[in-house]
Amino acid sequence: QTGLTTLDYGFVNTASTASAITYIDGDAGILRYRGYPIEQIAANSTFLEVAWLLLYGELPSADELDAWEKRIRRHTLVHEDLKHLFEALPYHAHPMSMLSSAVAALGTYYEDSAAVDDKEAVELATIRLLAKMPVVAAYAHKKSLGQAFLYPDNSLSYVENFLRLNFGTMAEPYEVNPVVAKALDRLLILHADHEQNASTSTVRLVGSTKANIFSSISAGISALYGPLHGGANEAVLEMLAGIRDSGESVKTFVERVKNKEDGVKLMGFGHRVYKNYDPRAKLVKESADAVLEELGVHDPLLDIAKELEQAALEDDYFVSRKLYPNVDFYTGVMYKAMGFPPRMFTVLFAIGRLPGWIAQWREVNTDPATKIGRPQQLYIGSPERQFPQR
Ligand code: SDX
């Protein structure tokens, strides 16, 4: 019967896989990296320690972590020629497009980047990506501002270096705000991995073809860009600003969402897996209040977000559909308070997700039993028919 869609057959675009990295219980709102609950990790760890945990399965010793951080700092310089890529892009290009292009291009500078079976080459590619992706991300930000690209300062920590590359200028010294650095490190931890989400599945699928890790990560960045996925954090801020600027009440906006007017959605709400509160959203919300207060920032958009959340949590339309805030609902307000423009929000998501993508890519490529990915299909098209004789 034509005209039916896969949903009529109960098929949703999924493919199953096995992984030992991240565990989610969507109904209970549980998230664990290598068995450790996200709440304990967020309270006690740092982003680079979490990157090690995701990649190697255990927490590093103090010496291992120290050597790891030093090795990453030594790889922050990007080949001078790569900067010319940004000259070819318009200043108004979205930073996510610039980032996916730059990461794919980054791989072309290393003849061993295509090595997927050489352990040392994969280690080196891992270090290069962790060290250099934040640098080219900051290049994308500077390109959009028409400002000169800075060089990394390896006397700074990973996050401090990234903040300076974004907000420092050639004209004056840059003072890292420790509150911002600590909050950003925590936000990167909260984004570090999330099981088989769309962009991670993309990285695994591309990696399963033995494509090199740079091209696989570039594909993941492109998948994350979409407003239903990582692009939602930027869309949330647009939604909140739209409510503020239009003067419409939160109640009126909620009614428009419920009536599905012009396809409007409550961005930052809902999730394919969490049918309960996203544990990361809770942690981000706690940080948002603390960071804005410490920065002395009062953002009416945070008030609107809280009012919107309260209205939705009390409304059967959302409760019956198990729609709760997800990780993207409050992050934008924090990124804005830190000084990032909305178009950089998803880039920050990508930097956080990078160790998870790499760990999942390595899980595919170090398992000899891995076969090339090929999602299942249910054919719902025309039965066989004869082509007209001519
Ligand atoms: C991320 O997978 C991951 O792990 C992703 C992520 C990660 O860390 O990698 O967690 C990061 O991508 C978080 C999600 C960010 N996206 C958004 O905030 C965009 C808004 N959310 C929706 O588009 C939606 O909730 C999805 C895409 C996230 C999930 O969609 P589902 O699970 O396929 O839900 P659905 O589309 O089947 O919706 C079920 C019902 C529908 O209503 P009815 O047809 O039954 O009447 O709920 C409604 C939908 O219309 N609905 C929403 C809604 N989300 C779902 N209605 C209003 N606002 C929303 N946000």
Coordinates of C-alpha atoms and ligand atoms in Angstrom, one line a residue:
Q1 CA 0.0 0.0 0.0
T2 CA 1.8 3.2 -1.1
G3 CA 1.8 6.4 0.9
L4 CA 2.7 4.6 4.1
T5 CA 5.8 5.7 6.0
T6 CA 8.3 3.7 8.1
L7 CA 6.5 5.0 11.2
D8 CA 3.3 3.2 10.1
Y9 CA 5.4 0.0 10.4
G10 CA 6.7 1.1 13.8
F11 CA 10.2 1.6 12.3
V12 CA 12.2 4.5 13.6
N13 CA 15.6 5.2 12.0
T14 CA 17.8 3.2 14.4
A15 CA 20.6 0.6 14.2
S16 CA 21.7 -1.3 17.2
T17 CA 25.3 -1.6 18.3
A18 CA 27.3 -2.7 21.4
S19 CA 29.6 -0.3 23.4
A20 CA 31.3 -0.3 26.8
I21 CA 31.8 3.5 27.0
T22 CA 28.6 5.2 28.2
Y23 CA 25.4 3.9 29.8
I24 CA 22.1 5.7 29.8
D25 CA 18.8 4.7 31.5
G26 CA 16.3 7.0 29.8
D27 CA 13.4 6.2 32.1
A28 CA 15.4 6.7 35.3
G29 CA 17.4 9.6 34.0
I30 CA 20.8 7.9 34.6
L31 CA 24.0 8.7 32.7
R32 CA 27.4 7.0 33.5
Y33 CA 30.8 7.3 31.8
R34 CA 32.6 3.9 32.1
G35 CA 30.3 3.1 35.1
Y36 CA 30.8 6.4 37.0
P37 CA 27.6 8.5 37.5
I38 CA 27.7 11.8 35.7
E39 CA 26.9 13.7 38.9
Q40 CA 30.0 12.4 40.7
I41 CA 32.2 13.0 37.6
A42 CA 30.9 16.6 37.2
A43 CA 31.6 17.3 40.9
N44 CA 35.1 15.8 41.0
S45 CA 36.8 15.6 37.7
T46 CA 38.3 17.7 34.9
F47 CA 37.6 17.5 31.1
L48 CA 41.0 16.1 30.2
E49 CA 40.7 13.5 33.0
V50 CA 37.3 12.5 31.6
A51 CA 38.7 12.3 28.1
W52 CA 41.3 9.8 29.4
L53 CA 38.6 7.8 31.2
L54 CA 36.4 7.6 28.0
L55 CA 39.4 6.6 25.8
Y56 CA 41.1 4.1 28.1
G57 CA 38.3 2.9 30.4
E58 CA 40.0 3.7 33.7
L59 CA 40.8 6.9 35.6
P60 CA 44.4 8.0 35.0
S61 CA 47.0 8.2 37.8
A62 CA 48.2 11.6 38.8
D63 CA 51.4 11.1 36.7
E64 CA 49.5 9.8 33.7
L65 CA 47.2 12.8 33.8
D66 CA 50.1 15.2 34.1
A67 CA 51.9 13.6 31.1
W68 CA 48.6 13.5 29.2
E69 CA 48.0 17.2 29.7
K70 CA 51.6 18.1 28.8
R71 CA 51.5 16.0 25.6
I72 CA 48.3 17.6 24.5
R73 CA 49.7 21.1 25.1
R74 CA 52.7 20.3 22.9
H75 CA 50.4 19.7 20.0
T76 CA 48.3 22.8 20.0
L77 CA 50.1 24.5 17.1
V78 CA 48.3 24.2 13.8
H79 CA 50.1 24.1 10.4
E80 CA 50.4 27.7 9.2
D81 CA 49.0 26.8 5.8
L82 CA 45.7 25.6 7.3
K83 CA 44.8 29.2 8.1
H84 CA 44.5 29.9 4.4
L85 CA 41.4 27.6 4.4
F86 CA 39.6 30.3 6.4
E87 CA 40.5 32.9 3.8
A88 CA 38.5 30.9 1.3
L89 CA 35.4 31.0 3.6
P90 CA 33.0 33.9 3.9
Y91 CA 33.1 35.7 7.3
H92 CA 29.4 34.9 7.7
A93 CA 29.9 31.1 7.3
H94 CA 28.5 29.3 10.3
P95 CA 31.3 28.2 12.6
M96 CA 30.1 24.6 12.5
S97 CA 30.6 24.5 8.7
M98 CA 34.0 26.0 9.2
L99 CA 34.9 23.5 11.9
S100 CA 33.8 20.4 9.9
S101 CA 35.9 21.7 6.9
A102 CA 38.9 22.5 9.0
V103 CA 38.9 19.1 10.9
A104 CA 38.7 17.2 7.6
A105 CA 41.5 19.4 6.2
L106 CA 43.6 18.9 9.4
G107 CA 43.9 15.2 8.6
T108 CA 45.6 16.0 5.2
Y109 CA 48.7 17.3 7.0
Y110 CA 49.6 14.0 8.5
E111 CA 50.5 11.1 6.2
D112 CA 49.8 8.6 9.0
S113 CA 46.3 10.0 9.7
A114 CA 44.8 7.3 7.5
A115 CA 46.3 4.6 9.6
V116 CA 43.5 2.9 11.5
D117 CA 45.3 -0.3 12.5
D118 CA 48.5 1.4 13.7
K119 CA 48.1 1.9 17.5
E120 CA 50.8 4.6 17.7
A121 CA 49.4 6.5 14.7
V122 CA 45.9 6.4 16.3
E123 CA 47.3 7.7 19.6
L124 CA 49.0 10.5 17.8
A125 CA 45.9 11.4 15.9
T126 CA 43.9 11.4 19.1
I127 CA 46.3 13.9 20.7
R128 CA 46.4 16.1 17.6
L129 CA 42.6 16.2 17.5
L130 CA 42.2 17.0 21.2
A131 CA 44.9 19.7 21.0
K132 CA 44.1 21.3 17.7
M133 CA 40.3 21.2 17.3
P134 CA 39.8 23.9 20.0
V135 CA 42.4 26.0 18.2
V136 CA 40.6 25.8 14.8
A137 CA 37.3 26.3 16.5
A138 CA 38.7 29.6 17.9
Y139 CA 39.9 30.4 14.4
A140 CA 36.3 30.0 13.2
H141 CA 35.1 32.4 15.9
K142 CA 37.9 35.0 15.1
K143 CA 37.1 34.6 11.3
S144 CA 33.4 35.6 12.0
L145 CA 34.7 38.6 14.0
G146 CA 37.2 39.7 11.4
Q147 CA 39.9 39.5 14.1
A148 CA 43.4 38.1 13.8
F149 CA 44.0 34.5 14.9
L150 CA 46.1 34.2 18.1
Y151 CA 48.7 31.5 18.8
P152 CA 48.1 29.1 21.7
D153 CA 49.8 29.9 25.0
N154 CA 50.9 26.6 26.4
S155 CA 51.5 28.1 29.8
L156 CA 47.7 28.0 30.2
S157 CA 45.4 25.0 30.9
Y158 CA 43.3 23.4 28.2
V159 CA 40.2 25.5 28.8
E160 CA 42.1 28.7 29.7
N161 CA 44.0 28.4 26.3
F162 CA 40.7 28.0 24.5
L163 CA 39.1 31.0 26.2
R164 CA 42.2 33.2 25.4
L165 CA 42.2 32.1 21.7
N166 CA 38.5 33.2 21.5
F167 CA 38.5 36.4 23.6
G168 CA 42.1 37.6 23.6
T169 CA 43.3 40.0 21.0
M170 CA 46.7 41.1 19.7
A171 CA 46.1 44.5 21.2
E172 CA 46.1 43.7 24.9
P173 CA 46.8 41.0 27.5
Y174 CA 43.9 38.6 28.3
E175 CA 43.0 37.8 31.9
V176 CA 41.3 34.4 32.2
N177 CA 38.3 34.5 34.5
P178 CA 38.7 31.4 36.7
V179 CA 34.9 31.2 37.2
V180 CA 34.3 31.0 33.5
A181 CA 37.2 28.5 33.0
K182 CA 35.8 26.2 35.7
A183 CA 32.2 26.4 34.4
L184 CA 33.3 25.7 30.9
D185 CA 35.4 22.7 31.9
R186 CA 32.3 21.3 33.7
L187 CA 30.1 22.0 30.6
L188 CA 32.6 20.1 28.4
I189 CA 32.5 17.2 30.8
L190 CA 28.7 17.1 30.6
H191 CA 28.9 16.9 26.8
A192 CA 31.8 14.4 26.6
D193 CA 29.9 11.3 25.4
H194 CA 26.3 10.2 25.2
E195 CA 26.0 6.6 23.8
Q196 CA 24.7 6.2 20.3
N197 CA 23.3 9.7 19.5
A198 CA 23.0 10.8 15.9
S199 CA 26.5 12.3 15.6
T200 CA 28.3 9.5 17.5
S201 CA 26.5 6.9 15.3
T202 CA 27.7 8.9 12.3
V203 CA 31.3 8.8 13.5
R204 CA 31.0 5.0 14.1
L205 CA 29.4 4.4 10.7
V206 CA 32.0 6.4 8.9
G207 CA 34.8 4.8 11.0
S208 CA 33.5 1.3 10.2
T209 CA 34.5 1.9 6.6
K210 CA 38.1 2.4 7.8
A211 CA 37.9 6.0 6.8
N212 CA 40.5 8.1 8.7
I213 CA 39.7 9.5 12.1
F214 CA 39.8 13.2 11.0
S215 CA 37.2 12.5 8.2
S216 CA 35.1 10.5 10.7
I217 CA 35.1 13.3 13.3
S218 CA 34.3 15.9 10.5
A219 CA 31.2 13.8 9.6
G220 CA 30.2 13.8 13.3
I221 CA 30.5 17.6 13.4
S222 CA 28.2 17.9 10.4
A223 CA 25.6 15.6 12.0
L224 CA 25.8 17.6 15.3
Y225 CA 25.1 20.8 13.5
G226 CA 21.5 20.0 12.9
P227 CA 18.9 22.0 15.1
L228 CA 17.3 18.8 16.3
H229 CA 20.7 17.7 17.7
G230 CA 23.6 19.8 18.8
G231 CA 22.2 22.9 17.0
A232 CA 19.4 23.0 19.6
N233 CA 21.5 25.0 22.1
E234 CA 21.6 27.9 19.6
A235 CA 17.9 27.4 18.7
V236 CA 17.0 27.6 22.4
L237 CA 18.5 31.0 22.8
E238 CA 16.8 32.2 19.6
M239 CA 13.5 30.9 21.1
L240 CA 14.0 32.7 24.4
A241 CA 15.0 35.9 22.7
G242 CA 12.0 35.6 20.4
I243 CA 9.7 35.4 23.4
R244 CA 11.4 38.4 25.0
D245 CA 11.4 40.5 21.9
S246 CA 7.9 39.6 20.8
G247 CA 6.5 40.5 24.2
E248 CA 4.3 37.4 24.1
S249 CA 3.8 35.7 27.4
V250 CA 5.3 32.3 28.1
K251 CA 1.8 31.0 28.4
T252 CA 0.9 32.2 24.8
F253 CA 4.1 30.6 23.5
V254 CA 3.4 27.3 25.2
E255 CA -0.1 27.3 23.6
R256 CA 1.5 27.9 20.2
V257 CA 3.8 24.9 20.8
K258 CA 0.9 22.7 21.8
N259 CA -1.1 23.8 18.7
K260 CA 2.1 23.0 16.7
E261 CA 1.7 26.4 15.0
D262 CA 4.2 26.6 12.1
G263 CA 5.9 23.6 13.5
V264 CA 7.2 25.5 16.5
K265 CA 8.8 23.3 19.1
L266 CA 10.0 23.9 22.6
M267 CA 13.7 23.7 21.8
G268 CA 15.9 22.2 24.5
F269 CA 13.0 19.9 25.5
G270 CA 12.4 16.3 24.6
H271 CA 14.9 13.5 23.9
R272 CA 15.0 10.2 22.0
V273 CA 16.1 8.3 25.1
Y274 CA 15.5 10.4 28.2
K275 CA 11.8 10.1 29.0
N276 CA 12.7 11.7 32.4
Y277 CA 14.7 14.8 33.3
D278 CA 18.1 14.7 31.4
P279 CA 20.6 14.5 34.4
R280 CA 22.9 16.9 32.5
A281 CA 20.1 19.5 32.3
K282 CA 19.8 19.5 36.1
L283 CA 23.6 20.0 36.5
V284 CA 23.7 22.8 33.9
K285 CA 20.8 24.6 35.5
E286 CA 22.7 24.5 38.9
S287 CA 25.8 25.9 37.2
A288 CA 23.8 28.6 35.4
D289 CA 22.6 30.2 38.5
A290 CA 26.0 30.1 40.2
V291 CA 28.0 31.3 37.2
L292 CA 25.7 34.2 36.3
E293 CA 25.7 35.3 39.9
E294 CA 29.5 35.1 40.2
L295 CA 29.8 37.0 36.9
G296 CA 27.3 39.5 38.2
V297 CA 25.2 38.9 35.1
H298 CA 21.4 39.1 35.3
D299 CA 20.0 37.7 32.0
P300 CA 16.2 37.9 31.6
L301 CA 16.5 35.0 29.2
L302 CA 17.3 32.8 32.2
D303 CA 14.1 33.9 33.9
I304 CA 12.1 33.2 30.8
A305 CA 13.8 29.7 30.5
K306 CA 12.8 28.9 34.1
E307 CA 9.2 30.1 33.6
L308 CA 9.0 28.1 30.4
E309 CA 10.3 25.0 32.2
Q310 CA 7.9 25.4 35.0
A311 CA 4.9 25.9 32.6
A312 CA 5.9 22.8 30.6
L313 CA 6.5 20.6 33.6
E314 CA 3.0 21.4 34.9
D315 CA 1.3 20.9 31.5
D316 CA -0.1 17.5 30.6
Y317 CA 0.8 18.0 26.9
F318 CA 4.5 17.8 27.8
V319 CA 4.2 15.4 30.7
S320 CA 2.1 12.9 28.7
R321 CA 4.7 13.0 26.0
K322 CA 7.5 12.7 28.5
L323 CA 9.1 15.9 27.4
Y324 CA 11.6 17.3 29.9
P325 CA 14.5 19.7 29.5
N326 CA 17.5 18.2 27.8
V327 CA 21.2 19.2 28.0
D328 CA 20.6 22.1 25.5
F329 CA 18.0 23.9 27.5
Y330 CA 20.2 26.0 29.8
T331 CA 23.6 25.8 28.2
G332 CA 23.1 28.7 25.9
V333 CA 22.4 31.1 28.7
M334 CA 25.7 30.2 30.3
Y335 CA 27.7 30.3 27.0
K336 CA 26.2 33.8 26.4
A337 CA 27.2 34.9 29.9
M338 CA 30.7 33.7 29.1
G339 CA 30.8 35.9 26.0
F340 CA 30.3 33.4 23.2
P341 CA 28.0 34.4 20.4
P342 CA 25.0 31.9 19.8
R343 CA 26.6 30.6 16.6
M344 CA 29.5 29.3 18.7
F345 CA 27.3 27.3 21.1
T346 CA 27.2 24.1 19.0
V347 CA 31.0 24.4 18.4
L348 CA 31.4 24.2 22.2
F349 CA 29.2 21.1 22.2
A350 CA 31.5 19.6 19.5
I351 CA 34.6 20.3 21.6
G352 CA 33.0 18.6 24.6
R353 CA 31.8 15.6 22.5
L354 CA 35.2 15.1 20.8
P355 CA 36.7 12.6 23.3
G356 CA 33.5 10.6 23.2
W357 CA 33.6 10.5 19.4
I358 CA 37.2 9.5 19.4
A359 CA 36.6 6.8 22.0
Q360 CA 33.6 5.4 20.0
W361 CA 35.6 5.5 16.7
R362 CA 38.5 3.6 18.4
E363 CA 36.0 1.1 19.8
V364 CA 34.8 0.4 16.2
N365 CA 38.3 0.2 14.7
T366 CA 40.1 -1.8 17.4
D367 CA 37.5 -4.5 17.4
P368 CA 38.6 -7.1 14.7
A369 CA 35.0 -8.4 14.7
T370 CA 33.7 -5.1 13.5
K371 CA 31.9 -5.2 10.1
I372 CA 31.2 -2.2 7.9
G373 CA 28.0 -0.5 9.1
R374 CA 24.9 -1.0 7.1
P375 CA 21.6 -0.1 8.9
Q376 CA 18.6 -2.4 8.2
Q377 CA 15.9 -1.3 5.8
L378 CA 12.2 -2.2 5.4
Y379 CA 11.3 -1.8 1.7
I380 CA 7.9 -0.1 1.5
G381 CA 8.2 1.0 -2.2
S382 CA 6.5 -0.4 -5.4
P383 CA 6.4 -4.1 -6.0
E384 CA 8.1 -5.4 -9.1
R385 CA 6.6 -3.9 -12.3
Q386 CA 7.6 -4.0 -16.0
F387 CA 9.3 -1.1 -17.7
P388 CA 7.3 0.2 -20.7
Q389 CA 8.6 -1.2 -24.1
R390 CA 9.8 1.7 -26.3
Ligands
SDX1 C1 20.6 16.3 21.8 O1 20.5 11.4 21.2 C2 21.2 12.1 22.1 O2 21.7 11.6 23.0 C3 21.3 13.6 21.7 C4 22.0 14.5 22.8 C5 23.4 14.1 22.9 O3 24.0 14.4 24.0 O4 24.0 13.7 21.9 O5 21.3 14.3 24.0 C6 21.9 16.0 22.4 O6 20.5 16.3 20.6 C7 19.5 16.7 22.7 C8 18.1 17.0 21.9 C9 18.2 18.5 21.4 N1 17.2 18.8 20.5 C10 16.1 19.6 20.8 O7 16.0 20.1 21.9 C11 15.1 19.9 19.7 C12 13.7 19.8 20.2 N2 13.4 18.4 20.6 C13 12.7 17.6 19.6 O8 12.9 18.0 18.3 C14 12.6 16.2 20.0 O9 12.3 16.1 21.3 C15 13.8 15.3 19.7 C16 14.3 15.4 18.3 C17 15.0 15.6 20.6 C18 13.4 13.9 20.0 O10 12.4 13.6 19.1 P1 11.6 12.1 19.3 O11 12.0 11.4 20.5 O12 11.7 11.5 17.9 O13 10.2 12.6 19.7 P2 9.0 12.7 18.6 O14 9.5 13.7 17.5 O15 8.6 11.4 18.2 O16 7.9 13.5 19.5 C19 7.0 12.7 20.2 C20 5.9 13.8 20.5 C21 5.4 14.4 19.2 O17 4.0 14.9 19.4 P3 2.8 14.0 18.8 O18 3.1 13.8 17.3 O19 2.7 12.8 19.6 O20 1.6 14.9 19.0 O21 6.4 14.8 21.3 C22 6.4 16.0 20.5 C23 6.2 15.7 19.0 O22 5.6 16.7 18.3 N3 7.6 16.7 20.8 C24 7.7 18.0 21.0 C25 9.1 18.3 21.3 N4 9.8 17.1 21.2 C26 8.9 16.2 20.8 N5 6.8 19.0 21.1 C27 7.2 20.3 21.3 N6 8.5 20.6 21.6 C28 9.5 19.6 21.6 N7 10.7 19.9 21.8

